[in-house]
Amino acid sequence: MSLVITKESVGGRYVVKLAGRLDATTSAEFERQVVETLEPGTHLALSLEGLEYISSAGLRVLLMLAKRLGAGGGKLVLCAVKGMVEEVFKLSGFDKLFTIVEDLDRALEELG
Amino acid sequence: MKSLPRTSLRFRLLVSYILLVGMVAGGLMWVGEEALDELKNQALGSAKRAVAEVAGANSVAAQNLVTNYGEQLVEMTARDAAVELVLLLRGRDLNNYDKLRADPLLRAIATRQIRINGRKVGYVDVYDRNGVAVWHPNKAVEGHNYREWKERFPRMWELVEQSFHKEVVKGYYNFIDAEGRSRRKYMVLVQVKDTPFIVCASVLIDEFFTPLRQRIAIVASQVSRAVERWVGRSLCGARERVRLSVLVAAGVGMGIGIVVALVLSGAIARPIRRLEEAVVRLGQGEFDVRVPMEGGRETASLAHSFNLIGRQLATYVERVRQESAARQAVESEIRIARQIQTSLLPKTFPTREGFELYALNMAAREVAGDFYDFFYISPQRLALLIADVSGKGVPAALMMAVSRTLLRHVCMNNPDPAKALEEANRLLCQDNEQMMFVTVALGYYEPASGKLELASAGHEPPALVQRKEVVLLEPTGDIPLGVQPDWSFSVQELRLAKGQMLVMYTDGVTEAEAPTGGFYGLERMVQRLKALGAKGLGPTELCEALAQEVSQFQGGRLADDVTVMALIHGEEG
């Protein structure tokens, strides 16, 4: 199974939903379609609800995304981090590196 | 392999053309001969007809001439005989026919023959005014009256009757001879003066004209033969000339034909030869070879297809080349990364009394970036660490090399593992555009006391195994190295009991995925460690057994490196 990336705009704010796997193979796809297309300074809500697996390569591209958006004063809010993905975030300490909220509504609230 | 035909297309075309020209020349020659023969026959025919006509005309002209002459000759003969008989019969008894007939002289005169060129054509006979034959060359006739033949030859009797009263009578009549043939006869009847006798001179016209006709026929045939010879000769010449002309024409035609055929066959064969050369060159790898679209529609179409093939082949080969280059690049990258990784992993384990240490790394096909390390930072303390670099391939391997060197360095300088990680983190965060990070579990172990200080940078929590008791250490919640420079790391301090084992591992174990789906997971690992611990396995056996099981779980295909390190306290090495 590969990665499905859905890009939406809700009330003028960007929303990206990930489903499937974010690993060494698909992280390049994520980098091309998400990281490189968003301008620094963009506020983005990233829903990991459909994400079943994330590897260290996947964590890396999330870090790259946060760094790029943050460079222009943008914000990245993750939401719906569940299951194995949540475990990985906790074990690796990545939950400390990102703003993570319950669901998309909260994420949009967070973005203001 | 079937051998190639020995003759070229061009040669075949040429031969075909020459054969064609030869056939046309042969045909012309034959037609010429036929025409000449026809001409000869016609010429000969008309010549013969002309000769025949001339001969016929001559014959008629000669006949007219001869007729006049013959009529005079017959008349003269009759008159001469009449005059002679007048003289000889004077004073004779004209009534005694027997006596008269007995006189040989009289008979000779009265029955003389009429000859031309020694050939007998007629005769003379004498009859009286009653019509009775007195002298006749055929004695059987003598004494008969000509009146007897009145019915048979009415014209003759008519002339005979006239001669009774007229001095001279001449005329033609049709006589039928002994063989029943109707023959024309001319006769002149002259009275013998002072006698009752009449002289008759008669000729058979055909007998009379025969020599003349024969002569004319001979001459005509001679002329005819001469004409034939002449026509033959002149036609023979004409035939030679015609043959020569046809030969010359055929020769010239063939010469022109050969030139035309050479040019033409060249024009046909050239594009094919070019194609052939191009195919050979294509086969030798010249994919940019193109042939001009010339010649007939078929060859042009072939050339077009060939050019297409060339382009497609070039594209295809280029793609294969690129793919092969890419594959080689990937493979050489894998090889380089593997070499780096292998060179970094210590293979010799410490064999001091008081503990036993073992570690192993099962590398995935694409090097993932796991590594382990152990080294003394002081005579009493052993640093041991297990780490996982984000990403794969050469970048991960290089990051691995950097991290390992860096960690060795900072551990030497820092008696506190948390401080060591903090320093390493600060250094790794510098210029980390690619956001590569390293998770590390670092422990300082004192073999003498069993004291263990653990710090973790986002790494999977180590497990403690004592027989079937397995404890998973609490995650410290610290983040990986290379992400946030000012992070403060925490330390877990614990004391290993005798026979207690520290097991460290990477996500290659817990995130191993079965081909049918589902992760190996922490829970399963804990259960396995319990089972293995219950068997009382040492570090080496435990590491091997766990790695083996994870590999089997994935169906033998490792998606990620599997690295396990185990330290047992209080056992002799």
GROMACS .gro file of N, CA and C in nm, chain B residues 499-568:
model
  210
  611GLY      N    1   2.301  -1.193   3.623
  611GLY     CA    2   2.221  -1.274   3.529
  611GLY      C    3   2.112  -1.194   3.459
  612GLN      N    4   2.103  -1.065   3.491
  612GLN     CA    5   2.003  -0.984   3.422
  612GLN      C    6   2.063  -0.934   3.290
  613MET      N    7   1.978  -0.925   3.192
  613MET     CA    8   2.025  -0.892   3.059
  613MET      C    9   1.959  -0.764   3.008
  614LEU      N   10   2.045  -0.678   2.952
  614LEU     CA   11   1.993  -0.556   2.886
  614LEU      C   12   1.983  -0.586   2.737
  615VAL      N   13   1.865  -0.566   2.683
  615VAL     CA   14   1.849  -0.591   2.539
  615VAL      C   15   1.810  -0.460   2.470
  616MET      N   16   1.893  -0.418   2.375
  616MET     CA   17   1.863  -0.298   2.297
  616MET      C   18   1.838  -0.340   2.152
  617TYR      N   19   1.754  -0.267   2.085
  617TYR     CA   20   1.715  -0.309   1.949
  617TYR      C   21   1.678  -0.184   1.869
  618THR      N   22   1.653  -0.202   1.742
  618THR     CA   23   1.609  -0.089   1.658
  618THR      C   24   1.468  -0.117   1.609
  619ASP      N   25   1.410  -0.020   1.536
  619ASP     CA   26   1.272  -0.037   1.487
  619ASP      C   27   1.263  -0.143   1.379
  620GLY      N   28   1.379  -0.190   1.335
  620GLY     CA   29   1.378  -0.302   1.240
  620GLY      C   30   1.314  -0.425   1.303
  621VAL      N   31   1.315  -0.431   1.436
  621VAL     CA   32   1.252  -0.544   1.505
  621VAL      C   33   1.103  -0.518   1.523
  622THR      N   34   1.072  -0.408   1.587
  622THR     CA   35   0.932  -0.383   1.624
  622THR      C   36   0.846  -0.348   1.504
  623GLU      N   37   0.906  -0.285   1.401
  623GLU     CA   38   0.826  -0.245   1.285
  623GLU      C   39   0.839  -0.342   1.169
  624ALA      N   40   0.893  -0.460   1.199
  624ALA     CA   41   0.899  -0.562   1.095
  624ALA      C   42   0.755  -0.597   1.056
  625GLU      N   43   0.731  -0.611   0.925
  625GLU     CA   44   0.595  -0.635   0.877
  625GLU      C   45   0.586  -0.771   0.811
  626ALA      N   46   0.482  -0.843   0.844
  626ALA     CA   47   0.460  -0.972   0.780
  626ALA      C   48   0.413  -0.947   0.637
  627PRO      N   49   0.443  -1.038   0.543
  627PRO     CA   50   0.398  -1.020   0.404
  627PRO      C   51   0.246  -1.009   0.396
  628THR      N   52   0.176  -1.072   0.492
  628THR     CA   53   0.030  -1.068   0.490
  628THR      C   54  -0.023  -0.946   0.566
  629GLY      N   55   0.069  -0.862   0.615
  629GLY     CA   56   0.027  -0.744   0.689
  629GLY      C   57   0.039  -0.767   0.839
  630GLY      N   58   0.053  -0.655   0.913
  630GLY     CA   59   0.066  -0.664   1.058
  630GLY      C   60   0.211  -0.648   1.101
  631PHE      N   61   0.231  -0.569   1.206
  631PHE     CA   62   0.367  -0.543   1.254
  631PHE      C   63   0.406  -0.646   1.359
  632TYR      N   64   0.539  -0.660   1.370
  632TYR     CA   65   0.590  -0.751   1.473
  632TYR      C   66   0.552  -0.696   1.611
  633GLY      N   67   0.582  -0.566   1.633
  633GLY     CA   68   0.531  -0.494   1.750
  633GLY      C   69   0.606  -0.522   1.881
  634LEU      N   70   0.594  -0.429   1.969
  634LEU     CA   71   0.661  -0.437   2.100
  634LEU      C   72   0.611  -0.556   2.180
  635GLU      N   73   0.479  -0.574   2.179
  635GLU     CA   74   0.417  -0.676   2.262
  635GLU      C   75   0.470  -0.816   2.226
  636ARG      N   76   0.473  -0.842   2.094
  636ARG     CA   77   0.522  -0.972   2.048
  636ARG      C   78   0.668  -0.991   2.086
  637MET      N   79   0.744  -0.880   2.075
  637MET     CA   80   0.887  -0.889   2.109
  637MET      C   81   0.904  -0.924   2.257
  638VAL      N   82   0.824  -0.859   2.339
  638VAL     CA   83   0.834  -0.885   2.484
  638VAL      C   84   0.803  -1.033   2.512
  639GLN      N   85   0.699  -1.083   2.446
  639GLN     CA   86   0.663  -1.223   2.466
  639GLN      C   87   0.775  -1.317   2.423
  640ARG      N   88   0.838  -1.283   2.309
  640ARG     CA   89   0.947  -1.368   2.259
  640ARG      C   90   1.066  -1.366   2.355
  641LEU      N   91   1.094  -1.242   2.406
  641LEU     CA   92   1.207  -1.230   2.499
  641LEU      C   93   1.181  -1.314   2.625
  642LYS      N   94   1.057  -1.315   2.668
  642LYS     CA   95   1.021  -1.397   2.785
  642LYS      C   96   1.052  -1.543   2.756
  643ALA      N   97   1.008  -1.588   2.639
  643ALA     CA   98   1.027  -1.728   2.603
  643ALA      C   99   1.175  -1.761   2.593
  644LEU      N  100   1.250  -1.671   2.526
  644LEU     CA  101   1.393  -1.695   2.508
  644LEU      C  102   1.466  -1.690   2.642
  645GLY      N  103   1.423  -1.591   2.727
  645GLY     CA  104   1.485  -1.576   2.859
  645GLY      C  105   1.460  -1.699   2.945
  646ALA      N  106   1.342  -1.755   2.933
  646ALA     CA  107   1.306  -1.873   3.011
  646ALA      C  108   1.397  -1.989   2.977
  647LYS      N  109   1.447  -1.993   2.854
  647LYS     CA  110   1.538  -2.101   2.813
  647LYS      C  111   1.678  -2.078   2.868
  648GLY      N  112   1.699  -1.959   2.927
  648GLY     CA  113   1.830  -1.929   2.983
  648GLY      C  114   1.936  -1.903   2.878
  649LEU      N  115   1.896  -1.844   2.765
  649LEU     CA  116   1.992  -1.817   2.658
  649LEU      C  117   2.084  -1.702   2.695
  650GLY      N  118   2.207  -1.709   2.649
  650GLY     CA  119   2.302  -1.600   2.665
  650GLY      C  120   2.280  -1.494   2.560
  651PRO      N  121   2.356  -1.384   2.565
  651PRO     CA  122   2.337  -1.274   2.471
  651PRO      C  123   2.346  -1.317   2.324
  652THR      N  124   2.449  -1.398   2.294
  652THR     CA  125   2.469  -1.438   2.155
  652THR      C  126   2.348  -1.516   2.103
  653GLU      N  127   2.309  -1.619   2.176
  653GLU     CA  128   2.198  -1.704   2.133
  653GLU      C  129   2.068  -1.625   2.126
  654LEU      N  130   2.050  -1.535   2.225
  654LEU     CA  131   1.927  -1.457   2.228
  654LEU      C  132   1.919  -1.363   2.107
  655CYS      N  133   2.029  -1.293   2.080
  655CYS     CA  134   2.031  -1.200   1.965
  655CYS      C  135   2.003  -1.276   1.836
  656GLU      N  136   2.075  -1.389   1.820
  656GLU     CA  137   2.058  -1.468   1.698
  656GLU      C  138   1.914  -1.515   1.683
  657ALA      N  139   1.860  -1.568   1.795
  657ALA     CA  140   1.725  -1.623   1.789
  657ALA      C  141   1.622  -1.517   1.755
  658LEU      N  142   1.636  -1.398   1.817
  658LEU     CA  143   1.539  -1.290   1.793
  658LEU      C  144   1.548  -1.242   1.648
  659ALA      N  145   1.671  -1.221   1.602
  659ALA     CA  146   1.690  -1.172   1.465
  659ALA      C  147   1.634  -1.273   1.365
  660GLN      N  148   1.661  -1.401   1.394
  660GLN     CA  149   1.612  -1.507   1.307
  660GLN      C  150   1.460  -1.504   1.297
  661GLU      N  151   1.399  -1.486   1.415
  661GLU     CA  152   1.254  -1.487   1.417
  661GLU      C  153   1.195  -1.368   1.342
  662VAL      N  154   1.257  -1.251   1.360
  662VAL     CA  155   1.208  -1.130   1.290
  662VAL      C  156   1.222  -1.149   1.138
  663SER      N  157   1.334  -1.208   1.099
  663SER     CA  158   1.355  -1.232   0.957
  663SER      C  159   1.248  -1.326   0.902
  664GLN      N  160   1.219  -1.432   0.975
  664GLN     CA  161   1.115  -1.527   0.931
  664GLN      C  162   0.979  -1.460   0.926
  665PHE      N  163   0.956  -1.371   1.028
  665PHE     CA  164   0.827  -1.300   1.033
  665PHE      C  165   0.802  -1.222   0.904
  666GLN      N  166   0.912  -1.169   0.848
  666GLN     CA  167   0.898  -1.088   0.725
  666GLN      C  168   0.909  -1.174   0.600
  667GLY      N  169   0.912  -1.304   0.617
  667GLY     CA  170   0.923  -1.392   0.500
  667GLY      C  171   1.063  -1.388   0.442
  668GLY      N  172   1.165  -1.357   0.523
  668GLY     CA  173   1.303  -1.360   0.477
  668GLY      C  174   1.347  -1.234   0.404
  669ARG      N  175   1.252  -1.142   0.380
  669ARG     CA  176   1.290  -1.019   0.309
  669ARG      C  177   1.286  -0.902   0.407
  670LEU      N  178   1.406  -0.857   0.443
  670LEU     CA  179   1.412  -0.750   0.541
  670LEU      C  180   1.383  -0.615   0.475
  671ALA      N  181   1.284  -0.544   0.527
  671ALA     CA  182   1.254  -0.411   0.475
  671ALA      C  183   1.345  -0.309   0.541
  672ASP      N  184   1.393  -0.341   0.658
  672ASP     CA  185   1.476  -0.247   0.735
  672ASP      C  186   1.585  -0.330   0.804
  673ASP      N  187   1.692  -0.263   0.842
  673ASP     CA  188   1.796  -0.332   0.917
  673ASP      C  189   1.737  -0.385   1.048
  674VAL      N  190   1.787  -0.500   1.085
  674VAL     CA  191   1.749  -0.553   1.217
  674VAL      C  192   1.876  -0.555   1.302
  675THR      N  193   1.877  -0.477   1.410
  675THR     CA  194   1.996  -0.470   1.495
  675THR      C  195   1.956  -0.499   1.640
  676VAL      N  196   2.029  -0.588   1.699
  676VAL     CA  197   2.000  -0.625   1.839
  676VAL      C  198   2.133  -0.628   1.915
  677MET      N  199   2.129  -0.574   2.035
  677MET     CA  200   2.248  -0.578   2.122
  677MET      C  201   2.205  -0.627   2.260
  678ALA      N  202   2.281  -0.719   2.315
  678ALA     CA  203   2.244  -0.772   2.447
  678ALA      C  204   2.367  -0.779   2.538
  679LEU      N  205   2.346  -0.741   2.663
  679LEU     CA  206   2.453  -0.743   2.763
  679LEU      C  207   2.402  -0.816   2.885
  680ILE      N  208   2.475  -0.917   2.927
  680ILE     CA  209   2.434  -0.987   3.048
  680ILE      C  210   2.536  -0.958   3.159
   0.00000   0.00000   0.00000
